Short mmCIF file of C-alpha atoms and ligand atoms in Angstrom, two decimals:
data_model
loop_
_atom_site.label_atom_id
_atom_site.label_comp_id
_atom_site.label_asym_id
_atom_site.label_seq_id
_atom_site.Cartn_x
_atom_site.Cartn_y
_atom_site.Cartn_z
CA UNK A 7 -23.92 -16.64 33.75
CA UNK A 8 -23.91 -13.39 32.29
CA UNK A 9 -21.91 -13.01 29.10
CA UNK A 10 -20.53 -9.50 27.51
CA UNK A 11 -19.04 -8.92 23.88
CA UNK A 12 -16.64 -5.94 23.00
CA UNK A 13 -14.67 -4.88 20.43
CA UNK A 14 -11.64 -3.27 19.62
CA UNK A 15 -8.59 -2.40 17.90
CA UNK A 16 -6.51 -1.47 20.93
CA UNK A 17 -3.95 0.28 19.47
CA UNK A 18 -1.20 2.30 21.27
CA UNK A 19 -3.54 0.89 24.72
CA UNK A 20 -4.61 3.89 26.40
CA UNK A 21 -6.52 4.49 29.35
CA UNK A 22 -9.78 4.74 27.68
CA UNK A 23 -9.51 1.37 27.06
CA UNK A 24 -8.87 0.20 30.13
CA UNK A 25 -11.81 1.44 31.64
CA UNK A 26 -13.84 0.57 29.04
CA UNK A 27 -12.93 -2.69 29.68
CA UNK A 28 -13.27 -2.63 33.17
CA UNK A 29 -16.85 -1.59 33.48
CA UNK A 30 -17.63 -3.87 30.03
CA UNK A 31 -16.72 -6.83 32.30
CA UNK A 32 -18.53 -5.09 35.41
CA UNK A 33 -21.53 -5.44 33.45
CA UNK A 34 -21.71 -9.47 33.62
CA UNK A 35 -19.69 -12.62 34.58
CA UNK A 36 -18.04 -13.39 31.60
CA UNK A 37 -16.20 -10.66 29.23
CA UNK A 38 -15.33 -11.79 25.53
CA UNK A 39 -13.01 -9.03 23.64
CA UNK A 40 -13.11 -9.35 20.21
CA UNK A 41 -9.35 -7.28 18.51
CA UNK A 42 -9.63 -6.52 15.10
CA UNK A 43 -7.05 -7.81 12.75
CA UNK A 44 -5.24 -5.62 10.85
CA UNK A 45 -6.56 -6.49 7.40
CA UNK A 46 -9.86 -5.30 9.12
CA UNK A 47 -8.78 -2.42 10.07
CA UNK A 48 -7.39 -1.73 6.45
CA UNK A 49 -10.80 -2.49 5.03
CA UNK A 50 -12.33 -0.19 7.56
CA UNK A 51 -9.83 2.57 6.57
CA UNK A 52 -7.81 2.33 9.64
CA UNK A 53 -4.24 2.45 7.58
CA UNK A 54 -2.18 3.46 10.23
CA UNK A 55 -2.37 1.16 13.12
CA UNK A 56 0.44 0.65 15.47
CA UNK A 57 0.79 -2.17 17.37
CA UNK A 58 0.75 -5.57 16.00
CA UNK A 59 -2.20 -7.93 16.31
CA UNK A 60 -0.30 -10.18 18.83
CA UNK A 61 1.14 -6.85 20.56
CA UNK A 62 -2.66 -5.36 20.76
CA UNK A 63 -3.98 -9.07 22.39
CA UNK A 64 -1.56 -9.24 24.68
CA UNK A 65 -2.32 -6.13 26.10
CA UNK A 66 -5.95 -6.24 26.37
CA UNK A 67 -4.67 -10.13 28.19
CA UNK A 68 -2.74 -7.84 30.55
CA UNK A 69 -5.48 -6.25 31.88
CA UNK A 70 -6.93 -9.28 33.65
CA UNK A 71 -10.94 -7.94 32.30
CA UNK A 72 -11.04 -10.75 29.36
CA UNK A 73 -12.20 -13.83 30.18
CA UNK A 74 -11.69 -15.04 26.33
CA UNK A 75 -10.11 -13.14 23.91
CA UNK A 76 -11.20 -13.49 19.62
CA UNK A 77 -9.80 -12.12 16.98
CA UNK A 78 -12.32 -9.95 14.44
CA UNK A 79 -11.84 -9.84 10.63
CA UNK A 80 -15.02 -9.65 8.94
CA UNK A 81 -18.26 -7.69 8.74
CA UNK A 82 -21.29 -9.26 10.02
CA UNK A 83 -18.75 -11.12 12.46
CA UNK A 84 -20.54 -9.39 15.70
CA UNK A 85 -23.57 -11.06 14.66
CA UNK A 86 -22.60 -14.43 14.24
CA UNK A 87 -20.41 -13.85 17.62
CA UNK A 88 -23.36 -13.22 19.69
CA UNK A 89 -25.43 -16.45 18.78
CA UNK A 90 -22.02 -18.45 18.66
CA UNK A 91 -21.23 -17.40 22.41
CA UNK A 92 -24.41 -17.35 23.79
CA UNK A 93 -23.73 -13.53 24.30
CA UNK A 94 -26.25 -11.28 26.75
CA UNK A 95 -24.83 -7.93 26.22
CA UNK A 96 -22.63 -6.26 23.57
CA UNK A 97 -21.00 -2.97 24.35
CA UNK A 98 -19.04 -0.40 23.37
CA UNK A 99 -17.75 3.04 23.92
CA UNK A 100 -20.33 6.41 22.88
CA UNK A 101 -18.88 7.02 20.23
CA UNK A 102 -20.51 4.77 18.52
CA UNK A 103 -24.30 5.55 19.94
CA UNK A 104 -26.46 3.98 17.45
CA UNK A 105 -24.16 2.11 15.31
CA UNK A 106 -25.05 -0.68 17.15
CA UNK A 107 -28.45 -0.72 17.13
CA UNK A 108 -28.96 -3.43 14.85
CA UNK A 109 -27.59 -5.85 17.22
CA UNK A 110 -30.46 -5.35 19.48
CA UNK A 111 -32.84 -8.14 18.02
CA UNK A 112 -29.99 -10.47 19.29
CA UNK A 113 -29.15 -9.10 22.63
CA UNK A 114 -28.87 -6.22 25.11
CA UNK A 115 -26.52 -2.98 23.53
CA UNK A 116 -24.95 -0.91 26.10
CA UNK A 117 -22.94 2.06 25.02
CA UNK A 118 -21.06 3.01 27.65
CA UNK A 119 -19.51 6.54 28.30
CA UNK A 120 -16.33 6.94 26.50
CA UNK A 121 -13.22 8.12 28.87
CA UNK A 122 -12.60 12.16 27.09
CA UNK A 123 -9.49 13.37 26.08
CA UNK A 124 -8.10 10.33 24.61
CA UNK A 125 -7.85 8.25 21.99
CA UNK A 126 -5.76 5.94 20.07
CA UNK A 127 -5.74 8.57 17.26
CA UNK A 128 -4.16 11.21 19.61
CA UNK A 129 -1.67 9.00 21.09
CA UNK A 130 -0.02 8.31 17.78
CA UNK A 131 -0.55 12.12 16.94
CA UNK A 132 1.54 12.45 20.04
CA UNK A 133 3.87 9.68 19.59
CA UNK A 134 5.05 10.42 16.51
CA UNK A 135 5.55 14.14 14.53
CA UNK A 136 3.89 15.11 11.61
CA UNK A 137 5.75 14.32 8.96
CA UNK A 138 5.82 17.46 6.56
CA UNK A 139 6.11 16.56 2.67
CA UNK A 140 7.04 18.17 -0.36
CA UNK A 141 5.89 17.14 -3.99
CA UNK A 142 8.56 17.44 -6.44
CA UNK A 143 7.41 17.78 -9.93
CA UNK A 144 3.18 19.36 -10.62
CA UNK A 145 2.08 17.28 -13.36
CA UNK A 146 -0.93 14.68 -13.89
CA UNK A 147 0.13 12.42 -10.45
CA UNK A 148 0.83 15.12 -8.30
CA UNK A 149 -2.91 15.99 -7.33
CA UNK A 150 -3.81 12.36 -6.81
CA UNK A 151 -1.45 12.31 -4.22
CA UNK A 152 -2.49 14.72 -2.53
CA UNK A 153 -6.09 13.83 -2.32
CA UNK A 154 -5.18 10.12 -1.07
CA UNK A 155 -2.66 11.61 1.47
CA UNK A 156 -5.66 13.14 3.17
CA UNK A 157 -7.17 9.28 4.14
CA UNK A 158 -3.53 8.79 5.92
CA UNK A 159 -3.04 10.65 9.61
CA UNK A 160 0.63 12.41 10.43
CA UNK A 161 1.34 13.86 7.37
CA UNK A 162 1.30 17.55 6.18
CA UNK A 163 1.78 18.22 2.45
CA UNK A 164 3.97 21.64 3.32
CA UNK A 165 5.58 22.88 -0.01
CA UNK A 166 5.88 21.96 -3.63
CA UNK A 167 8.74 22.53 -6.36
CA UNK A 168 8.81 22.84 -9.85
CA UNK A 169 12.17 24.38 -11.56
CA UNK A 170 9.66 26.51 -13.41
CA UNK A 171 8.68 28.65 -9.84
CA UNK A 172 5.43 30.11 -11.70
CA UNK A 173 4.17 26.54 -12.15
CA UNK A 174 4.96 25.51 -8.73
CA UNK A 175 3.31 28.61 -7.40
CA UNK A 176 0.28 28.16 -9.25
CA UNK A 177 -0.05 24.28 -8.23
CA UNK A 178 0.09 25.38 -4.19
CA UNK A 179 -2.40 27.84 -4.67
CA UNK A 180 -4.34 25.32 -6.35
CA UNK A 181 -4.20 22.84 -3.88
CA UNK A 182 -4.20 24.59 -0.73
CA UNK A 183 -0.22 24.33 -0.27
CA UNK A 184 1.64 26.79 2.11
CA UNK A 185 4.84 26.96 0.28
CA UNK A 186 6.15 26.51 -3.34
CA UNK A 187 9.56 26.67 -4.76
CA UNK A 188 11.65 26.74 -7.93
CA UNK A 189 14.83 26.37 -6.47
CA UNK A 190 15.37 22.46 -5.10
CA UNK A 191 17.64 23.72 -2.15
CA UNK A 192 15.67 26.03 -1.14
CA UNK A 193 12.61 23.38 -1.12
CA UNK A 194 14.01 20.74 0.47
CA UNK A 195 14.82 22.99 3.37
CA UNK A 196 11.40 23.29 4.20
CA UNK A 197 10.28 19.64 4.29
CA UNK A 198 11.26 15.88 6.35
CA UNK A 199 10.83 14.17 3.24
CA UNK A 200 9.67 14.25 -0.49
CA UNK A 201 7.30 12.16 -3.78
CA UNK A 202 8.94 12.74 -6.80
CA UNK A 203 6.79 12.85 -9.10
CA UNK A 204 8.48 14.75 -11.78
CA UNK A 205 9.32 13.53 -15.26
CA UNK A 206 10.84 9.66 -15.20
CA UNK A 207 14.59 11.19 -15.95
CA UNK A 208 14.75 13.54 -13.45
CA UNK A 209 13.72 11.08 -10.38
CA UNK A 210 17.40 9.95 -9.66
CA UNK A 211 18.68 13.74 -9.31
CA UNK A 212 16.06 14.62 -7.31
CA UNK A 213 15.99 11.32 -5.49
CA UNK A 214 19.67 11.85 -4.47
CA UNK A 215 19.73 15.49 -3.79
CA UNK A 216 16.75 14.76 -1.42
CA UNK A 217 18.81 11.89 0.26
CA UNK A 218 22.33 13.74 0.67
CA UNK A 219 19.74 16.51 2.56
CA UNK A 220 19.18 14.52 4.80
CA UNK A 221 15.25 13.94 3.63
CA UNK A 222 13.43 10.90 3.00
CA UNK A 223 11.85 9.93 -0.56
CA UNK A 224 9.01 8.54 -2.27
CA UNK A 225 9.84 8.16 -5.57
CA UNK A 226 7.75 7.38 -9.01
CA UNK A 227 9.10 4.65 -10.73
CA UNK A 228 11.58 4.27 -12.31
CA UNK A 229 13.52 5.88 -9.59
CA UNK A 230 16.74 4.75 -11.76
CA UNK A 231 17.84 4.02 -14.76
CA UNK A 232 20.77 1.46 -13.79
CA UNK A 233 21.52 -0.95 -11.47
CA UNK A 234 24.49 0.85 -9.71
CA UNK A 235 22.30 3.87 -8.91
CA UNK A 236 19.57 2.27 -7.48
CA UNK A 237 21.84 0.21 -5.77
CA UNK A 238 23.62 3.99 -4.49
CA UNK A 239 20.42 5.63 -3.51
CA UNK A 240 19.16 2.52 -0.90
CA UNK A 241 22.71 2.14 0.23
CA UNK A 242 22.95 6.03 1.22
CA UNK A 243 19.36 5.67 2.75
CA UNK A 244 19.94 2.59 4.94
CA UNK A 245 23.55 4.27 5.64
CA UNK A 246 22.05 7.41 6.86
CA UNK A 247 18.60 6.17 8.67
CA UNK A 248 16.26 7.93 5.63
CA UNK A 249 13.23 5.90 3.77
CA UNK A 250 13.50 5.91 0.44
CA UNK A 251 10.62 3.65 -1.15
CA UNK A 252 9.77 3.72 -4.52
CA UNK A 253 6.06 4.22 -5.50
CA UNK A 254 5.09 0.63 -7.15
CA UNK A 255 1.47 1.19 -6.05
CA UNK A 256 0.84 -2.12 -6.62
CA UNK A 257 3.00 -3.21 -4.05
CA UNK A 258 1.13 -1.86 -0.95
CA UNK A 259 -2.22 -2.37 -2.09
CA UNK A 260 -3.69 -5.19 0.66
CA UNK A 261 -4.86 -7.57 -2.27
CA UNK A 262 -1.97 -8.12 -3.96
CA UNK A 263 -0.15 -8.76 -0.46
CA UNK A 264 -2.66 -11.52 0.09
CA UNK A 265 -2.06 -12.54 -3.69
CA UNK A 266 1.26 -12.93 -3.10
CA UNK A 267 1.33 -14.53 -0.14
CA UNK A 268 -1.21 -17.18 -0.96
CA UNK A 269 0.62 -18.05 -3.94
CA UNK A 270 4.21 -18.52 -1.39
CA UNK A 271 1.98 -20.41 1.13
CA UNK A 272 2.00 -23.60 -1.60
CA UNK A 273 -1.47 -23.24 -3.44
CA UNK A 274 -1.08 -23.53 -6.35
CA UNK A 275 1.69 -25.90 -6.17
CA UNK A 276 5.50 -24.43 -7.41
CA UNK A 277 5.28 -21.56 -9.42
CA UNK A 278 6.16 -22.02 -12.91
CA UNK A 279 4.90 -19.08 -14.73
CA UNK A 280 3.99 -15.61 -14.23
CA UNK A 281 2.14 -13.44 -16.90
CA UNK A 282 1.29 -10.01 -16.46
CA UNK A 283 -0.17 -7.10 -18.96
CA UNK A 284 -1.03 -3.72 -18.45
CA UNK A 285 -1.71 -1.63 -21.57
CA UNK A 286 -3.11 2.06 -21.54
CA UNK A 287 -4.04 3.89 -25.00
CA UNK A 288 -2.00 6.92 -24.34
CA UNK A 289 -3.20 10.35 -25.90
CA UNK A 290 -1.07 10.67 -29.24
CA UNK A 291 0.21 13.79 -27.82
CA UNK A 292 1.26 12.39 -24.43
CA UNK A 293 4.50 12.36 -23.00
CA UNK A 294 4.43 8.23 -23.00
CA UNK A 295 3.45 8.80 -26.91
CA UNK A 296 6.04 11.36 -27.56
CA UNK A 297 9.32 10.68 -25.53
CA UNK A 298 11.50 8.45 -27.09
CA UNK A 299 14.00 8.37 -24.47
CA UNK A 300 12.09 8.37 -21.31
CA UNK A 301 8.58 7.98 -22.65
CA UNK A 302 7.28 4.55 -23.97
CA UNK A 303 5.26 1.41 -22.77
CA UNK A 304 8.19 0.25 -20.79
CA UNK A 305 9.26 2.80 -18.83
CA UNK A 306 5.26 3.13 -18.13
CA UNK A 307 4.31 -0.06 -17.18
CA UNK A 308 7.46 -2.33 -16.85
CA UNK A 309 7.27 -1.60 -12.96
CA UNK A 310 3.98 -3.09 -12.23
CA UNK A 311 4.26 -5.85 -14.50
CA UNK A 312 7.67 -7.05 -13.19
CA UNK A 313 6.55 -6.40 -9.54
CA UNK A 314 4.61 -10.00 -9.76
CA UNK A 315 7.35 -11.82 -11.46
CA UNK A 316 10.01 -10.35 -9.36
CA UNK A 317 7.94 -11.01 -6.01
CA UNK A 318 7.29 -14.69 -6.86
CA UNK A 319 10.20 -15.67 -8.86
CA UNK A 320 12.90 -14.11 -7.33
CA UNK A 321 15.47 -11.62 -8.45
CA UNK A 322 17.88 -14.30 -9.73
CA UNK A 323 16.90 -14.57 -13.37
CA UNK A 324 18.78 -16.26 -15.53
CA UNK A 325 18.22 -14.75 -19.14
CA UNK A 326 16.13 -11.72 -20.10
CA UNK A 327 15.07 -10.74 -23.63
CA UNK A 328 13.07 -7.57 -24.82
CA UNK A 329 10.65 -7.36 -28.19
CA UNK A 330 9.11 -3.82 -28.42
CA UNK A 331 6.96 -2.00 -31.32
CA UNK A 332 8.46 1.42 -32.41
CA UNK A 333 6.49 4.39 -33.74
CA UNK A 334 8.56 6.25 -36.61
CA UNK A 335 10.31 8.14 -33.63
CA UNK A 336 11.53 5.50 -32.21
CA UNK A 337 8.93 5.36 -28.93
CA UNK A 338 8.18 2.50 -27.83
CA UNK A 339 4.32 1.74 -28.31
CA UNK A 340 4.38 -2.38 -27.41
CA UNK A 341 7.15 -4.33 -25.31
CA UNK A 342 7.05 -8.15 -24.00
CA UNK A 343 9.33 -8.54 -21.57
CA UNK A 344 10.41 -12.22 -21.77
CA UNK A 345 12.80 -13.91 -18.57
CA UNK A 346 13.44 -17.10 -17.71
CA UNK A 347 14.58 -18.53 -14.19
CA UNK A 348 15.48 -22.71 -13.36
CA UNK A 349 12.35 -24.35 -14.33
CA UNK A 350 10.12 -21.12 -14.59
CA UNK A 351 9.39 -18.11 -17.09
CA UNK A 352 7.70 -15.02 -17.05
CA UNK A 353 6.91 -12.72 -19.34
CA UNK A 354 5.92 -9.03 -19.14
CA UNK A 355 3.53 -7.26 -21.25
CA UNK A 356 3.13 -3.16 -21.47
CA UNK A 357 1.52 -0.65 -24.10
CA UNK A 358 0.68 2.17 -24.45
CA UNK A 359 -0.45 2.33 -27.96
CA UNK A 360 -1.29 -1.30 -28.56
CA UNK A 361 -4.23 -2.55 -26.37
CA UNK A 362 -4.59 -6.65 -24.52
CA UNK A 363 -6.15 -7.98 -21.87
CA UNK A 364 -5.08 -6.54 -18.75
CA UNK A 365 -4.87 -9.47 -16.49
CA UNK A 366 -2.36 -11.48 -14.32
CA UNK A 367 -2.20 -15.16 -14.75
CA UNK A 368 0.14 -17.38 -12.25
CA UNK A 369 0.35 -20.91 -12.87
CA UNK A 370 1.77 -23.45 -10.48
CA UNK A 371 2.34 -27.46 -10.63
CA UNK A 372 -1.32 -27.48 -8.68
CA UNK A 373 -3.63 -24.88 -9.93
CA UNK A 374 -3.33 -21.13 -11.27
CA UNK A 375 -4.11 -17.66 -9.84
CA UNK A 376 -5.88 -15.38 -12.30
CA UNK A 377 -6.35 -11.65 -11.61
CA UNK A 378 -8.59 -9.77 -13.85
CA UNK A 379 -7.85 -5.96 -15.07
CA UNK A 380 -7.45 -3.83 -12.69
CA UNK A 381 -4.77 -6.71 -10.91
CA UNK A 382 -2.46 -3.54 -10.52
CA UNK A 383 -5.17 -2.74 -8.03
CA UNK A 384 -6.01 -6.34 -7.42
CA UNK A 385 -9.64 -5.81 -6.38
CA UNK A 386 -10.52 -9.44 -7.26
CA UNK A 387 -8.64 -12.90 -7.89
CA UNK A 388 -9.32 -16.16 -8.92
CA UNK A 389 -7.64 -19.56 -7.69
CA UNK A 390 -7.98 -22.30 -10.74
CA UNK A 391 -7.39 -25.84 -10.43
CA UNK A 392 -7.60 -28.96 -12.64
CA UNK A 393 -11.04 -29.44 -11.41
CA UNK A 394 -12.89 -26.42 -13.17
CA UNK A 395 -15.79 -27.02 -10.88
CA UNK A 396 -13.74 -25.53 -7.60
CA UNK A 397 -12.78 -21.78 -7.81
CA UNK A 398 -11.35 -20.16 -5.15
CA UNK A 399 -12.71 -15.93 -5.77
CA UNK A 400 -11.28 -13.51 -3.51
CA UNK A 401 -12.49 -9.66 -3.47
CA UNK A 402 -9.73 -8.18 -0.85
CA UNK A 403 -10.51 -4.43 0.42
CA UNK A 404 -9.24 -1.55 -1.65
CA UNK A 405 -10.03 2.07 -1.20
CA UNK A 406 -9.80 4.98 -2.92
CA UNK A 407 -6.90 4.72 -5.83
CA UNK A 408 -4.74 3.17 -3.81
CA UNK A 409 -2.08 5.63 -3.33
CA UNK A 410 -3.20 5.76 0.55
CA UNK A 411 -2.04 2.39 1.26
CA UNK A 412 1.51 3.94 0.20
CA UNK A 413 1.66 6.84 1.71
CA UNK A 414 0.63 5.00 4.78
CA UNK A 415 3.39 2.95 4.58
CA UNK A 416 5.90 5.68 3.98
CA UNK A 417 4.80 7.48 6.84
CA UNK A 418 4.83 4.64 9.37
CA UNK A 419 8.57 3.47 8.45
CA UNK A 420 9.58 7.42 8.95
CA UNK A 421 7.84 6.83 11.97
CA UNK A 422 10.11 3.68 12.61
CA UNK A 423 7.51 1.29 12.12
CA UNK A 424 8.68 -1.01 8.97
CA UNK A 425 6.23 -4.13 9.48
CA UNK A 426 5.53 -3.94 5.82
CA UNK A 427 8.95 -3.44 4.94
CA UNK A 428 8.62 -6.86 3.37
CA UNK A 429 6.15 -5.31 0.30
CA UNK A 430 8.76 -4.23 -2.00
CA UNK A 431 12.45 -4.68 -0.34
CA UNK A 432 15.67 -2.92 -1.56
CA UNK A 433 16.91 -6.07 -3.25
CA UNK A 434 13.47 -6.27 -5.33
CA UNK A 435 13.60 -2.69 -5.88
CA UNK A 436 17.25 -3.04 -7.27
CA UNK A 437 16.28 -5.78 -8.65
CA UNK A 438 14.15 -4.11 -11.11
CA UNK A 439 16.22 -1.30 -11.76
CA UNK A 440 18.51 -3.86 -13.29
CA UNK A 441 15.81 -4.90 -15.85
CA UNK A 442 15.51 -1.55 -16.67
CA UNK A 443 18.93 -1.02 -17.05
CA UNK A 444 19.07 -4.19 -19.80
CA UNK A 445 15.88 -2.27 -21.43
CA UNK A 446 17.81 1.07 -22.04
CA UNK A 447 20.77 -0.73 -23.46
CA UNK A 448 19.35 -2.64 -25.98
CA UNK A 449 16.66 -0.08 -26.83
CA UNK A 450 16.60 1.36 -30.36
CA UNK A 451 18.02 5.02 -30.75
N1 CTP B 529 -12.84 3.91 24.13
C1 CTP B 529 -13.28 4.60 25.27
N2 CTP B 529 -12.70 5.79 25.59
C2 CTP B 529 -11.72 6.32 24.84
C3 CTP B 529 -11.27 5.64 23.68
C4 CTP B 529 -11.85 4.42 23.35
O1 CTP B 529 -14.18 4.13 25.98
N3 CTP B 529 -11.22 7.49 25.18
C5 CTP B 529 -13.49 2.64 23.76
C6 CTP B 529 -14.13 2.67 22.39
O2 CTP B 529 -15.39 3.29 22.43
C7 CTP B 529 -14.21 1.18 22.10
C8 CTP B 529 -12.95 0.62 22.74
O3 CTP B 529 -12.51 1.63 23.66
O4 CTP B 529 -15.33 0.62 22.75
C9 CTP B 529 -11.87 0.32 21.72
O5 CTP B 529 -11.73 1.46 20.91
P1 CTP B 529 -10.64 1.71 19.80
O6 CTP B 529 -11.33 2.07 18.54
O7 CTP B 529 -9.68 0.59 19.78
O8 CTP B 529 -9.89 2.99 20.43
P2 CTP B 529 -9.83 4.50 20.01
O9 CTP B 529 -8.89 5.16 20.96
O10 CTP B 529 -11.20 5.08 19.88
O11 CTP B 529 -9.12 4.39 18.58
P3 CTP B 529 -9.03 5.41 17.33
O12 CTP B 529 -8.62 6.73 17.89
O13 CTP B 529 -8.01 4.77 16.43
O14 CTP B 529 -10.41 5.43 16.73
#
């Protein structure tokens, strides 16, 4: 018996596929398809996949050409595939002529003509319209965005605004931007949907304005400063069909997904604790160094830092207490963040003038997760238990600076696709607009 491998991702199944499979199992007796997971395809830079896994299966199962179908979720799985199945021939469409090659001291590699004039990457072109964006605010984040935004497909970056119009016009030309504005109306008109990235006590404004237009918004953190108006902004969004996320990179980066959800899946036991730091030795003359009201280590920081508590330990804390360093002008250089649920604690660290160890700790009644600095970006992870001898290290995929996972995200739930929705929800969101709001009130004038 003859057996053939192929791979996929299958997304938005097309009619290239179909024949692809078709003459793939023509080529033997027995066709094996392997569909690639989608934390594959994030780690190969395919962000924007459609279809779920199960969606993408049960299509390629429609087409009666699979004899077996596997999933595929690692590098160097082909190979171990191949002597695992007993596996004659692998194939795969032209467009990969060569890739391949290295497979060939294993078995036969057929490329097989690829089916022109389609793809998966053209169907979702034509399934869904580009989504044209507008950058609010031209300062340090601004560019980063727009170089990430280029890794994610259906989006357009079409205009950007700064009250000051010279500023605005100078960033566009810059950057390669069609339009600029200094008048917000007049902005807005020409995009679907907005990043604020403008100073931290403007976002709500612009934020709202944005929403009442009828636009859809990715906004910096903090997005508010209280309770109530976060609470306003997602209720007019889910109201009125717009997105509005808010821009907790942390929160979409693929690591700290799997972080997260290893820790809920019973690991390391119940969660008890949750520690996380992340300091940054601001330039003296910096806006985090200078601002009293809306600069500071807090306002920097507290975001990511509460992101793991929040995600793991709920939004139903029952006491919260702030400690912060002041400079002579009353910014805030140093701030511990201290809360404390039933039977757990957590306890926030941020700085921007006063330098720790940037890591994440999470202990549980079994074991602990440890994330070194970068964990914002969570690149790597530790699992701990009493037993020093077993570690658990995980390196998930990240790319770039992260922004693209994001973006990605913002444009697929414009697109109505919300399947990681879950990442940072409303109630979180709220949730740590509320902490926030506590920070502002008792914070020294
Ligand atoms: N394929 C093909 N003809 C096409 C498109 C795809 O023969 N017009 C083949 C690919 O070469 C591959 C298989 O179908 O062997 C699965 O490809 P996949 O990457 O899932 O599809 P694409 O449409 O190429 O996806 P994308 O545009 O996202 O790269």
């Amino acid at each position: 018996m003859k057996k053939v491998i192929t791979y996929g991702t299958y997304d938005l199944f097309h009619e290239g596929h179909y024949k692809l499979l078709q003459r793939a199992k023509a080529l033997g007796d027995y066709l094996i398809v392997g569909v690639t997971t989608e934390h594959f395809d994030e780690a190969r830079g395919k962000v924007n996949v459609v279809d779920s896994i199960m969606d993408r299966i049960e299509n390629v199962r429609k087409t009666g050409f699979a004899d077996e179908i596997i999933v595929e979720d690692h590098d160097g799985q082909k190979i171990e595939d191949i002597q695992r199945y007993g596996v004659d021939i692998f194939t795969v469409g032209s467009d990969w002529i060569g890739t391949f090659d290295y497979l060939k001291q294993f078995c036969e590699v057929v490329y097989l003509e690829r089916t022109p004039d389609i793809s998966s990457t053209l169907e979702r072109k034509n399934k869904f319209k580009i989504v044209n964006v507008g950058i609010v605010g031209t300062g340090r984040i601004a560019p980063r965005f727009i170089s990430e935004a280029k890794y994610v497909s259906g989006i357009n970056i079409a205009c950007t605004y700064n009250p000051q119009n010279q500023s605005a016009q100078a960033f566009s030309n810059r950057h390669d931007i069609p339009n600029y504005s200094g008048e917000y109306e007049e902005f807005l008109e020409q995009v679907d949907a907005v990043y604020i990235a403008s100073p931290n006590e403007t976002h709500y404004d612009y934020a709202r304005k944005a929403l009442v237009n009828g636009k859809h918004v990715l906004c910096e953190k903090p997005a508010a400063f209280t309770k109530r108006e976060a609470q306003g902004l997602y209720q007019y969004a889910m109201d009125n069909g717009l997105v509005l996320m808010e821009a907790v990179k942390t929160a979409y980066c693929p690591g700290f997904s799997q972080l997260v959800n290893m820790v809920q899946s019973g690991k390391i036991g119940k969660v008890c604790d949750v520690e996380a730091c992340f300091t940054r030795l601001a330039n003296d003359n910096s806006r985090e160094r200078t601002d009293a009201a809306y600069g500071g280590a807090f306002l920097e920081f507290g975001s990511y830092t509460l992101l793991p508590v929040i995600k793991l330990l709920g939004t139903d804390y029952k006491d919260i207490h702030f400690d912060t360093i002041y400079d002579e002008n009353g910014v805030d250089l140093y701030t511990k963040v201290y809360l404390s649920y039933d039977n757990a604690m957590a306890l926030s660290k941020n700085g921007v003038a006063v330098k720790s160890e940037g890591q994440l700790v999470v202990a549980g009644t079994k074991g602990y997760v440890l994330a070194p600095s970068p964990w914002w970006l969570t690149r790597r992870f530790e699992v701990h238990f009493e037993d020093s001898s077993k570690v658990e290290v995980y390196e998930p995929v990240f790319q770039g600076d992260g922004f693209r996972y994001e973006i990605s995200d913002f444009v697929s739930k414009i697109n109505g696709i919300d399947k990681n929705g879950y990442k940072l929800t409303a109630e979180e969101a709220i949730a740590m607009a509320e902490v926030t709001e506590a920070y502002m009130k008792q914070k020294k004038r």
